[in-house]
Short mmCIF file of C-alpha atoms and ligand atoms in Angstrom, two decimals:
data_model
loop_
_atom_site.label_atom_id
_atom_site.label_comp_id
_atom_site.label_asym_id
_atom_site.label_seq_id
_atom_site.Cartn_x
_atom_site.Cartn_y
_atom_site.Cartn_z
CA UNK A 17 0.00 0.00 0.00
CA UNK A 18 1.36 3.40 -1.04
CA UNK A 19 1.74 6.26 1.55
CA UNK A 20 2.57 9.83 0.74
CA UNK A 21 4.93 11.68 3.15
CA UNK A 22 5.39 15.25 2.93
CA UNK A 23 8.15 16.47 4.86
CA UNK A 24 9.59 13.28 4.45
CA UNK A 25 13.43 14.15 4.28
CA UNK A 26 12.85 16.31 7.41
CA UNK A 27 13.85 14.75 10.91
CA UNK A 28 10.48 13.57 12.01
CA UNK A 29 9.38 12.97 8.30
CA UNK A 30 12.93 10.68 7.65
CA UNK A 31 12.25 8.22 11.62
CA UNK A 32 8.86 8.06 10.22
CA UNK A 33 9.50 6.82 6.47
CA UNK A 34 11.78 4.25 8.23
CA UNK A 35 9.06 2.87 10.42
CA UNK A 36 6.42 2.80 7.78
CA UNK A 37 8.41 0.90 5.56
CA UNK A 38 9.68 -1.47 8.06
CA UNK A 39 5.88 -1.85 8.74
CA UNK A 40 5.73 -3.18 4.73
CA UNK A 41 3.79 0.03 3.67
CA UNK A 42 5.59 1.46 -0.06
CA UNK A 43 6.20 5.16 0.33
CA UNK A 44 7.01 8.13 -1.97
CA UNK A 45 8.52 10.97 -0.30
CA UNK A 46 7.79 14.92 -1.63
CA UNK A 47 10.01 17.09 -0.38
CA UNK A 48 11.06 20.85 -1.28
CA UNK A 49 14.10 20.46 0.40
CA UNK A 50 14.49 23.84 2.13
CA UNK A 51 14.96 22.90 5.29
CA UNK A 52 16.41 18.98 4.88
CA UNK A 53 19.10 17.70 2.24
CA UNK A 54 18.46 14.95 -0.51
CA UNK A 55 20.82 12.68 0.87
CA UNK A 56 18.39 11.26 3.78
CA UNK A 57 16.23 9.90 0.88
CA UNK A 58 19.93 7.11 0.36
CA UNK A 59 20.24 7.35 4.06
CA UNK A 60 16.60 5.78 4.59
CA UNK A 61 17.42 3.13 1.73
CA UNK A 62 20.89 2.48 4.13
CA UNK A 63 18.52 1.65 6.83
CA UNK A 64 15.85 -0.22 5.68
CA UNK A 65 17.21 -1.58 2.11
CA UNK A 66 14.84 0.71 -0.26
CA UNK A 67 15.37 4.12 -0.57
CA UNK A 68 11.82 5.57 -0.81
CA UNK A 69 10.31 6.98 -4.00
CA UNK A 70 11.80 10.87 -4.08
CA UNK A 71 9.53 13.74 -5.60
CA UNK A 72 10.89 17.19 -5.13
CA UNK A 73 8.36 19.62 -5.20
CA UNK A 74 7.05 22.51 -3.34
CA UNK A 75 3.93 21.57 -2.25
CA UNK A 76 2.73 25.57 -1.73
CA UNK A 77 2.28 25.23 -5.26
CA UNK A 78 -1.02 23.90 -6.77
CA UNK A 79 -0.07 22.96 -10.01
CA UNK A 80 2.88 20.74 -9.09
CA UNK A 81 0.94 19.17 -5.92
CA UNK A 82 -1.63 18.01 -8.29
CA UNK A 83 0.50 16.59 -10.53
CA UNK A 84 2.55 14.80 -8.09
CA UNK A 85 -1.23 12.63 -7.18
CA UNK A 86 -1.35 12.39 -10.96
CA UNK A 87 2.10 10.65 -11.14
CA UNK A 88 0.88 8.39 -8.20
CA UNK A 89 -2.48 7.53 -8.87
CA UNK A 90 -2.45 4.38 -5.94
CA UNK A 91 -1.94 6.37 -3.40
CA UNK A 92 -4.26 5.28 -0.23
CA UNK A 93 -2.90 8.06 2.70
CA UNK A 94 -0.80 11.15 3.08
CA UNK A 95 0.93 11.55 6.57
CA UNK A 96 1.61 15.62 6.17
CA UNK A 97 4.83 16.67 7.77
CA UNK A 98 5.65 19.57 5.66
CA UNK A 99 6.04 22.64 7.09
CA UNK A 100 8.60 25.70 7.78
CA UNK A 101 8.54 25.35 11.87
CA UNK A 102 10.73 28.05 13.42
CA UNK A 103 9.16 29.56 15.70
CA UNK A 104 11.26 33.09 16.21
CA UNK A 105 11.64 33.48 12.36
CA UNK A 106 7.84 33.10 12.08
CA UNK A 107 7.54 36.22 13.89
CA UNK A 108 9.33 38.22 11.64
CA UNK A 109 8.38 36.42 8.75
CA UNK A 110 5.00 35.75 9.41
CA UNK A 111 3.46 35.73 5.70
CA UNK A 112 5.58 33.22 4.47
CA UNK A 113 4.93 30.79 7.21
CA UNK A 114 1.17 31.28 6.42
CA UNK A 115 1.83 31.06 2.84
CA UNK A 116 3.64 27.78 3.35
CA UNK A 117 1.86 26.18 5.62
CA UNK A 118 -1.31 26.85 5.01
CA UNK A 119 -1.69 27.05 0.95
CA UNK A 120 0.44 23.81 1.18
CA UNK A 121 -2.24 22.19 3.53
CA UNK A 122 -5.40 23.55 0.99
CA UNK A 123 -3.34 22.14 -1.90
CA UNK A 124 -3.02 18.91 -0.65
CA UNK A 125 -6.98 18.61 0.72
CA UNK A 126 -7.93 20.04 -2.57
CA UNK A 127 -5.83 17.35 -4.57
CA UNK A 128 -7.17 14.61 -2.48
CA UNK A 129 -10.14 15.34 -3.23
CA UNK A 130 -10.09 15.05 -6.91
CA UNK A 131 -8.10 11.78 -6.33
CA UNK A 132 -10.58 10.87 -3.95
CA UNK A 133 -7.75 9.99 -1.14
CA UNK A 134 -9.61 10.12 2.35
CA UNK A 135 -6.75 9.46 5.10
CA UNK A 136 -4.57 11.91 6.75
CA UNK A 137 -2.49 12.13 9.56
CA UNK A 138 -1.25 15.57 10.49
CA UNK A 139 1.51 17.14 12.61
CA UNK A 140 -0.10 19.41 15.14
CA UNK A 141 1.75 20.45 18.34
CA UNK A 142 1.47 21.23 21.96
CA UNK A 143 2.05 24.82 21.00
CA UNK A 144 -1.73 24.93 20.63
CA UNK A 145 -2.31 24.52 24.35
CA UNK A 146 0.30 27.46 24.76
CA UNK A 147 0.43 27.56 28.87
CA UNK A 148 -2.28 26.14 29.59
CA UNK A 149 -4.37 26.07 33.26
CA UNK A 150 -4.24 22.58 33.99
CA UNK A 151 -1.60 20.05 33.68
CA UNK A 152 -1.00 17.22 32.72
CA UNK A 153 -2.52 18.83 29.47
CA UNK A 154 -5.37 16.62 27.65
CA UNK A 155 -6.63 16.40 24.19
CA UNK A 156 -9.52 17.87 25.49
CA UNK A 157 -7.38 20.97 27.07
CA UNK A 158 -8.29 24.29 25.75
CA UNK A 159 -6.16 25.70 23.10
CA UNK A 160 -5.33 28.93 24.03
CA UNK A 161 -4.81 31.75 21.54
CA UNK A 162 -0.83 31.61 19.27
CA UNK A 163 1.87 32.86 20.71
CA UNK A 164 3.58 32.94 17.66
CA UNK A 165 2.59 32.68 13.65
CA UNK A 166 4.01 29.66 13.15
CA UNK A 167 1.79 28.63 16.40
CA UNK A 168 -1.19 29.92 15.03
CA UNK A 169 -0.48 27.82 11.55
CA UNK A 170 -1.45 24.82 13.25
CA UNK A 171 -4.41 26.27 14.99
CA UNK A 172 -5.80 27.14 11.69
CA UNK A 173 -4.57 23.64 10.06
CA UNK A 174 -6.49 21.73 12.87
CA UNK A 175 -9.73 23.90 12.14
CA UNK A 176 -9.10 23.66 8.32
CA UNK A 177 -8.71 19.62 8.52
CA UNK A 178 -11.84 19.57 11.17
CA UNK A 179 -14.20 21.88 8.59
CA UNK A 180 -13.15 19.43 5.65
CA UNK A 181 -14.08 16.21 7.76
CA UNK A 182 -17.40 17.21 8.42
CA UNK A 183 -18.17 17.59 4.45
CA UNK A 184 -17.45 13.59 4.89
CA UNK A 185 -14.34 13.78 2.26
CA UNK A 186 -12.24 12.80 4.52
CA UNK A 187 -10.90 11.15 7.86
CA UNK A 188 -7.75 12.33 9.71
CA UNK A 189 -5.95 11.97 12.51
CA UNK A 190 -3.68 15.21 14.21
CA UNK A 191 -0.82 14.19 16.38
CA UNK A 192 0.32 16.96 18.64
CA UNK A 193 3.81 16.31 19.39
CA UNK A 194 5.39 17.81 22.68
CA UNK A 195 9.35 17.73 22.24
CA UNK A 196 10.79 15.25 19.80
CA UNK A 197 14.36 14.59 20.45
CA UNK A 198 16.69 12.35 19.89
CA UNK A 199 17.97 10.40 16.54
CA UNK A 200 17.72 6.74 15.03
CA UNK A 201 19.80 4.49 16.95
CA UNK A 202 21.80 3.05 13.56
CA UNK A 203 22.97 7.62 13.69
CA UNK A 204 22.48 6.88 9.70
CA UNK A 205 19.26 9.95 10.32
CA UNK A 206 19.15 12.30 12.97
CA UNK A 207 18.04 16.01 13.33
CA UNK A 208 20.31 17.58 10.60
CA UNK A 209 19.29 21.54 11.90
CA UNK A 210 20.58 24.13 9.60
CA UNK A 211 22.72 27.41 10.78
CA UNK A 212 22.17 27.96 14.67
CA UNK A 213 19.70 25.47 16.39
CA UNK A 214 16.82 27.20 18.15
CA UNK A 215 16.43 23.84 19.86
CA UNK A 216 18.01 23.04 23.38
CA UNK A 217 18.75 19.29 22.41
CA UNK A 218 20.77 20.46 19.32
CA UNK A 219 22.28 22.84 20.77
CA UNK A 220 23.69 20.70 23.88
CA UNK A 221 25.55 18.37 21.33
CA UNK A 222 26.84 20.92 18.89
CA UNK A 223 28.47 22.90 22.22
CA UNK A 224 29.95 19.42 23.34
CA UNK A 225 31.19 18.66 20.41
CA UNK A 226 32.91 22.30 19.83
CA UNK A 227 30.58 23.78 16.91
CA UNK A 228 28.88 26.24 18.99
CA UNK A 229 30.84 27.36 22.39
CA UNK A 230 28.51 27.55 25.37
CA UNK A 231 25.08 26.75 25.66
CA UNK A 232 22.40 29.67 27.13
CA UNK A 233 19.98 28.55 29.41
CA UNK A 234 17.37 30.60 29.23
CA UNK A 235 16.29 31.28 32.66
CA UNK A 236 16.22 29.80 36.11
CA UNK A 237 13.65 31.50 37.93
CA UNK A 238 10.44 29.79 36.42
CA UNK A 239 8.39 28.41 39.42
CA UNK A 240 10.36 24.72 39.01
CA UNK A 241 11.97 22.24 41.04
CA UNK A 242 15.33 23.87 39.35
CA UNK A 243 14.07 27.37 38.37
CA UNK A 244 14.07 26.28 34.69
CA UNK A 245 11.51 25.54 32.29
CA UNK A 246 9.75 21.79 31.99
CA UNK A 247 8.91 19.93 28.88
CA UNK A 248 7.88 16.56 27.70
CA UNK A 249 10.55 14.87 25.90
CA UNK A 250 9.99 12.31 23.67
CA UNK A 251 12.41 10.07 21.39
CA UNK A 252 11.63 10.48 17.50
CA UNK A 253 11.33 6.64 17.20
CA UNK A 254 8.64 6.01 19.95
CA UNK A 255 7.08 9.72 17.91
CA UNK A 256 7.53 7.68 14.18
CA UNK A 257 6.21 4.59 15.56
CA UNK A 258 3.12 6.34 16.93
CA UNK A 259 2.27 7.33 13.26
CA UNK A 260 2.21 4.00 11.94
CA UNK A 261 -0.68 2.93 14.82
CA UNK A 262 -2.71 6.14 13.83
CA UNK A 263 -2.35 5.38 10.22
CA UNK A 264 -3.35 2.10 10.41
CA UNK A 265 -6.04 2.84 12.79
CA UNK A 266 -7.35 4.76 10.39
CA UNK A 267 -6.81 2.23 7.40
CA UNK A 268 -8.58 -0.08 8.96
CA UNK A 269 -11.62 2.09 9.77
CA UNK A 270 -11.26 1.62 13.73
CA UNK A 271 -11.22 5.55 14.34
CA UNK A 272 -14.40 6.55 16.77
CA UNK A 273 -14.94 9.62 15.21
CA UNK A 274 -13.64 10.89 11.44
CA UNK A 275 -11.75 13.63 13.37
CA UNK A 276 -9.47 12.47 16.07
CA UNK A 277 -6.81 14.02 18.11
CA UNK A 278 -3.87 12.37 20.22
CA UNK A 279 -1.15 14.14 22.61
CA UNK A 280 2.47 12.53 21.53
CA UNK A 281 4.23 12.50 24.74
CA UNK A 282 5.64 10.22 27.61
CA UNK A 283 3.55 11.89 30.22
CA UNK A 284 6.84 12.97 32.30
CA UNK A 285 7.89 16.32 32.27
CA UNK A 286 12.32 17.45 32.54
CA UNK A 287 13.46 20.15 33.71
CA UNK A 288 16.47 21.65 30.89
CA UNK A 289 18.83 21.13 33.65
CA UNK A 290 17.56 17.64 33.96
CA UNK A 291 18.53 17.45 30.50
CA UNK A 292 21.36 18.66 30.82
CA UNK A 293 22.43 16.03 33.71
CA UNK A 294 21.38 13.46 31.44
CA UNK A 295 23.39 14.53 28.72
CA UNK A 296 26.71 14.80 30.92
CA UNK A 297 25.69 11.23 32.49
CA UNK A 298 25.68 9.21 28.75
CA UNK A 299 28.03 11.24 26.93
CA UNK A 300 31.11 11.47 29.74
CA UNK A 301 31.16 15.22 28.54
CA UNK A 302 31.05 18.33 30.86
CA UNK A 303 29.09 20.43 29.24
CA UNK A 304 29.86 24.52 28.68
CA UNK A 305 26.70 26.55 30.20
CA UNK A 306 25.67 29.87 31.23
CA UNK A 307 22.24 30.99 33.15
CA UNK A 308 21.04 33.89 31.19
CA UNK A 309 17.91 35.90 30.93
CA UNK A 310 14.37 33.92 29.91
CA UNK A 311 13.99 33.60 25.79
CA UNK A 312 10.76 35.66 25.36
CA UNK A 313 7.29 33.68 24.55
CA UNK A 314 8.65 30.33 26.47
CA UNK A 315 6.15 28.70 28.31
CA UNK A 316 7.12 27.63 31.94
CA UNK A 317 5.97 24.21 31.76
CA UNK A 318 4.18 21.54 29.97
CA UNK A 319 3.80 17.74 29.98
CA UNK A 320 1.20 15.50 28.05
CA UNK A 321 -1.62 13.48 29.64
CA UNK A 322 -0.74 10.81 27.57
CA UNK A 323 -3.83 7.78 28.93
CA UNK A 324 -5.95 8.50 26.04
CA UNK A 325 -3.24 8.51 23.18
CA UNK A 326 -2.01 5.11 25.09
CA UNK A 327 -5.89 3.69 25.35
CA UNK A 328 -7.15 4.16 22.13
CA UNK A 329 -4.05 3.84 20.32
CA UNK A 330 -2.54 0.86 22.06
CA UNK A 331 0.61 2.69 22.08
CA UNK A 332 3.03 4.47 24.35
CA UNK A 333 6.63 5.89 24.35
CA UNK A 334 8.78 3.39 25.40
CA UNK A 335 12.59 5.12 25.33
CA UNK A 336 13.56 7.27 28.65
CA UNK A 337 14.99 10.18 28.67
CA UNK A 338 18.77 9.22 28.86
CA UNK A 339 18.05 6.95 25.51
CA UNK A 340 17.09 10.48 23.84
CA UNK A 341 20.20 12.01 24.46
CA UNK A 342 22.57 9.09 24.16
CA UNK A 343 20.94 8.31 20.93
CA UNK A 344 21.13 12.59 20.09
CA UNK A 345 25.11 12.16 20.90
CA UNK A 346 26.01 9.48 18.75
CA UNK A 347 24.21 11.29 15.82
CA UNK A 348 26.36 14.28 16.54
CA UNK A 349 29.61 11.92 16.52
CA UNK A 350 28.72 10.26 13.47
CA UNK A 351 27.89 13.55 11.76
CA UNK A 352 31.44 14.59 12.77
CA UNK A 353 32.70 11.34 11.48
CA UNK A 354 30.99 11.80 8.13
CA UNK A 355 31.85 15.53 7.89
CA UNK A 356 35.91 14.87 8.38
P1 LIG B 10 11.80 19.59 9.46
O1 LIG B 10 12.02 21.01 9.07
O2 LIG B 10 12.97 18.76 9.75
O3 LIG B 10 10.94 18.85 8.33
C1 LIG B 10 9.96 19.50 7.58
C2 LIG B 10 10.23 19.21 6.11
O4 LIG B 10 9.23 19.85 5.30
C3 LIG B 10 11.59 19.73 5.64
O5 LIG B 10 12.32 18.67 5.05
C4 LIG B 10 11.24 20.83 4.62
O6 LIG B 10 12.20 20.90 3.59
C5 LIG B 10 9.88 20.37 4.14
N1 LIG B 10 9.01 21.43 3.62
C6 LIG B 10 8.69 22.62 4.22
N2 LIG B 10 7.84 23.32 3.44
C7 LIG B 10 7.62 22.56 2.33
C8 LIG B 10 6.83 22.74 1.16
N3 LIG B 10 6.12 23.86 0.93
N4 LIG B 10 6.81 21.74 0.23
C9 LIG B 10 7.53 20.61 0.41
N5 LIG B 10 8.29 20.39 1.50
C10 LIG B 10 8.33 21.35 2.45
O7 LIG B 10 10.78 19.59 10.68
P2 LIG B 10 10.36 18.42 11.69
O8 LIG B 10 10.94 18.73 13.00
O9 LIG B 10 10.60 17.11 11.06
O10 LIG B 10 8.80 18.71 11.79
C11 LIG B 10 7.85 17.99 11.02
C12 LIG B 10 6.47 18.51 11.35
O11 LIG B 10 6.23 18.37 12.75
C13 LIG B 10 6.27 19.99 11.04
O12 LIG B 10 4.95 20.17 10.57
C14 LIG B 10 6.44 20.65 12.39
O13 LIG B 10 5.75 21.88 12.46
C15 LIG B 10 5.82 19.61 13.30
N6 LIG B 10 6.29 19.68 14.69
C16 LIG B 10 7.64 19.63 14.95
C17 LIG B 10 8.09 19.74 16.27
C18 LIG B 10 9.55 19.72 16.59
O14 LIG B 10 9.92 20.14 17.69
N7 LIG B 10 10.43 19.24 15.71
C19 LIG B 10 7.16 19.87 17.31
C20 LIG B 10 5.79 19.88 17.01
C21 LIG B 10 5.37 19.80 15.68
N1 LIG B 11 16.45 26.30 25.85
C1 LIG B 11 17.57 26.86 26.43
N2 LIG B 11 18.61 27.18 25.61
C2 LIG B 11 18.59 26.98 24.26
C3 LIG B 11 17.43 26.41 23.68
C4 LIG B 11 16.37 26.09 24.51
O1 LIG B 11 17.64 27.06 27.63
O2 LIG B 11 19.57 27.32 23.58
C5 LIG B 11 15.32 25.93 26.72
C6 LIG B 11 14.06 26.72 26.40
O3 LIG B 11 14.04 27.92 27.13
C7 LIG B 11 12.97 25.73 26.83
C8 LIG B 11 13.59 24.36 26.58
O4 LIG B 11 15.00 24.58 26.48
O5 LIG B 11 12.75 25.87 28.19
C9 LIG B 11 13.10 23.71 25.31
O6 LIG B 11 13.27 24.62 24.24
P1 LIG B 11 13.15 24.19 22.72
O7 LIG B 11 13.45 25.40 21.90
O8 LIG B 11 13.96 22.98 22.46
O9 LIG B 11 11.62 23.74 22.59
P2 LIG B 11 10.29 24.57 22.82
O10 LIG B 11 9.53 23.87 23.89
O11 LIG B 11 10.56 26.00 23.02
O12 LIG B 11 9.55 24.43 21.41
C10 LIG B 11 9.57 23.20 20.64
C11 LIG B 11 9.52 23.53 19.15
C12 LIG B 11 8.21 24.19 18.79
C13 LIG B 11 7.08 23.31 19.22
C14 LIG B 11 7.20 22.99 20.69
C15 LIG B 11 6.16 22.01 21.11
O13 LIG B 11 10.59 24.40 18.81
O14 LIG B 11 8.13 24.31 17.39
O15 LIG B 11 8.49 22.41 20.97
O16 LIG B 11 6.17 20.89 20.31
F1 LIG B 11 5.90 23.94 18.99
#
């Protein structure tokens, strides 16, 4: 069965193309490369034997997005990762995030339409509960209003996607991830971030490894156990494997409603200088960091109620956090390896 992943030389896009095709689905990639390099597309085949179908196209366009359905008339599902997902550069560039991630979204409905292709899964985030009044944070949490445009793209993709279900085209699933981390454990893909990672995880292992010289933490008197902010953490692979149970939950028509939504997260919530602990603990490394002022829009804390996505899903993350960030160091050495 052929699946469509857009996004799918991106980091979550790549762990996710591995896992479906280990899973026996065919898949055919689409990909405008400007934020991930053509090379994972060989580096998925290294893994898994078959380098996935590669289509590069820009999926904010209509013309080409239709065409790409018309070169692959069999396919049965898209599993949408595409997106520009920065969320500082959103704020200054706020048009082309909506232009991209929006148009790209109506494309894609509107071509699976006319193919008559009626499953998607979509990648929505905990930004839409922004800091929200209760926690653990449910799928039934209110979302509160963006802090940022790139924020306030997946608001309006979730409301998008839940208008279009009720017309009875289609069925979909949105994922909201918490904090994906972490890399395969072969270090053949991993998060490949390019210029200066807004992302603590990132930016631990390219200040260990000497790229970037001291890390900032942002902040220390948040009302913690540490002073710093909490999020949920969760390993790419558990985060890939959890979109081959919602796609074929949905394949085999055992969704309760046409319009579903599931929190991606391991329920527990770290601390960054939990984090960083565990990164000094499975690397050996002492790690170069400075307390500095809080980063401005960063949410204190946030963790996942995770019992319904484990219920109804049958699944649940698996890998803890000192898994993430081995697995995030060896990617980091074998990048270094490959780059000498
Ligand atoms: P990524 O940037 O690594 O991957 C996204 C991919 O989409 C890139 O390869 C990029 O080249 C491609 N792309 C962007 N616009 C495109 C377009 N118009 N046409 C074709 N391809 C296009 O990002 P990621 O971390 O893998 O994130 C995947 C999805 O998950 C995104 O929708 C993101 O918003 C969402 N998400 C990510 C996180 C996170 O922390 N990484 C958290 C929550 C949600
Ligand atoms: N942090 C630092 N120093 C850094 C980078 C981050 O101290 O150099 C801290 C932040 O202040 C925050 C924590 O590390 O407390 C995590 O920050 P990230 O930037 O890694 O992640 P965020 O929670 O801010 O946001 C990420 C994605 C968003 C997504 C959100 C929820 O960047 O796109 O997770 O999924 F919406």
């Amino acid at each position: 069965m052929k699946i469509l992943v857009t996004g799918g030389t991106g980091y979550i896009g790549s762990h996710t193309v591995v896992e479906l095709q280990q899973a026996g689905y065919e898949v055919v990639v689409v990909d405008n490369l400007i934020n991930s390099e053509k090379s994972v597309i060989d580096s998925i085949g290294k893994i898994t034997g078959i380098a996935p179908d590669f289509e590069e196209i820009d999926l904010s366009d209509p013309a080409m997005t239709d065409k790409l359905f018309e070169n692959h008339p069999d396919i049965k599902a898209v599993i949408h990762f595409a997106a520009l997902k920065a969320v500082g550069d959103s704020v200054k560039r706020p048009l082309e995030y909506y232009r991209n991630n929006i148009f790209s979204l109506v494309n894609l409905l509107e071509a699976m339409k006319r193919y008559d292709i009626k499953h998607f899964v979509f990648s929505s985030s905990c930004t839409v509960y922004g800091q929200a009044d209760e926690l653990p944070v449910k799928e039934s949490t209110p979302r509160k209003d963006a802090e940022s445009p790139y924020g306030n793209t997946k608001k309006i993709a979730e409301d998008i996607l839940e208008n279009v279900v009720r017309t009875g085209s289609l069925q979909c699933i949105a994922l909201r991830y918490f904090n994906p981390i972490g890399a395969h454990p072969s270090a053949v893909i991993g998060e490949l971030p390019i210029g200066v990672p807004d992302n603590l995880v990132p930016y631990i292992t390219q200040t260990a490894i000497g790229i970037r010289k001291k890390l900032m933490v942002f902040g220390n008197d948040y009302s913690t156990k540490d002073g710093t902010p909490i999020r949920d953490y969760i390993h790419v692979l558990d985060l890939a494997q959890a979109h081959v149970v919602a796609l074929k939950r949905m394949l085999e028509n055992k969704q309760r409603s046409p319009w579903e939504i599931f929190n991606l997260g391991t329920g527990n919530g770290f601390t960054v200088l939990e984090v960083i602990n565990s990164f000094e603990k499975v690397s050996g490394q002492k790690l170069n960091y400075e307390i500095v002022e809080r980063r401005a829009g960063d949410i204190e804390k946030v963790w996942a109620d995770t019992e319904y996505a484990n219920r109804e899903l049958g699944w649940k993350a698996v890998r803890d956090l000192d898994e993430m960030m081995r697995s995030a160091w060896d990617w980091e050495l074998a990048m270094k390896e490959r780059n000498k």
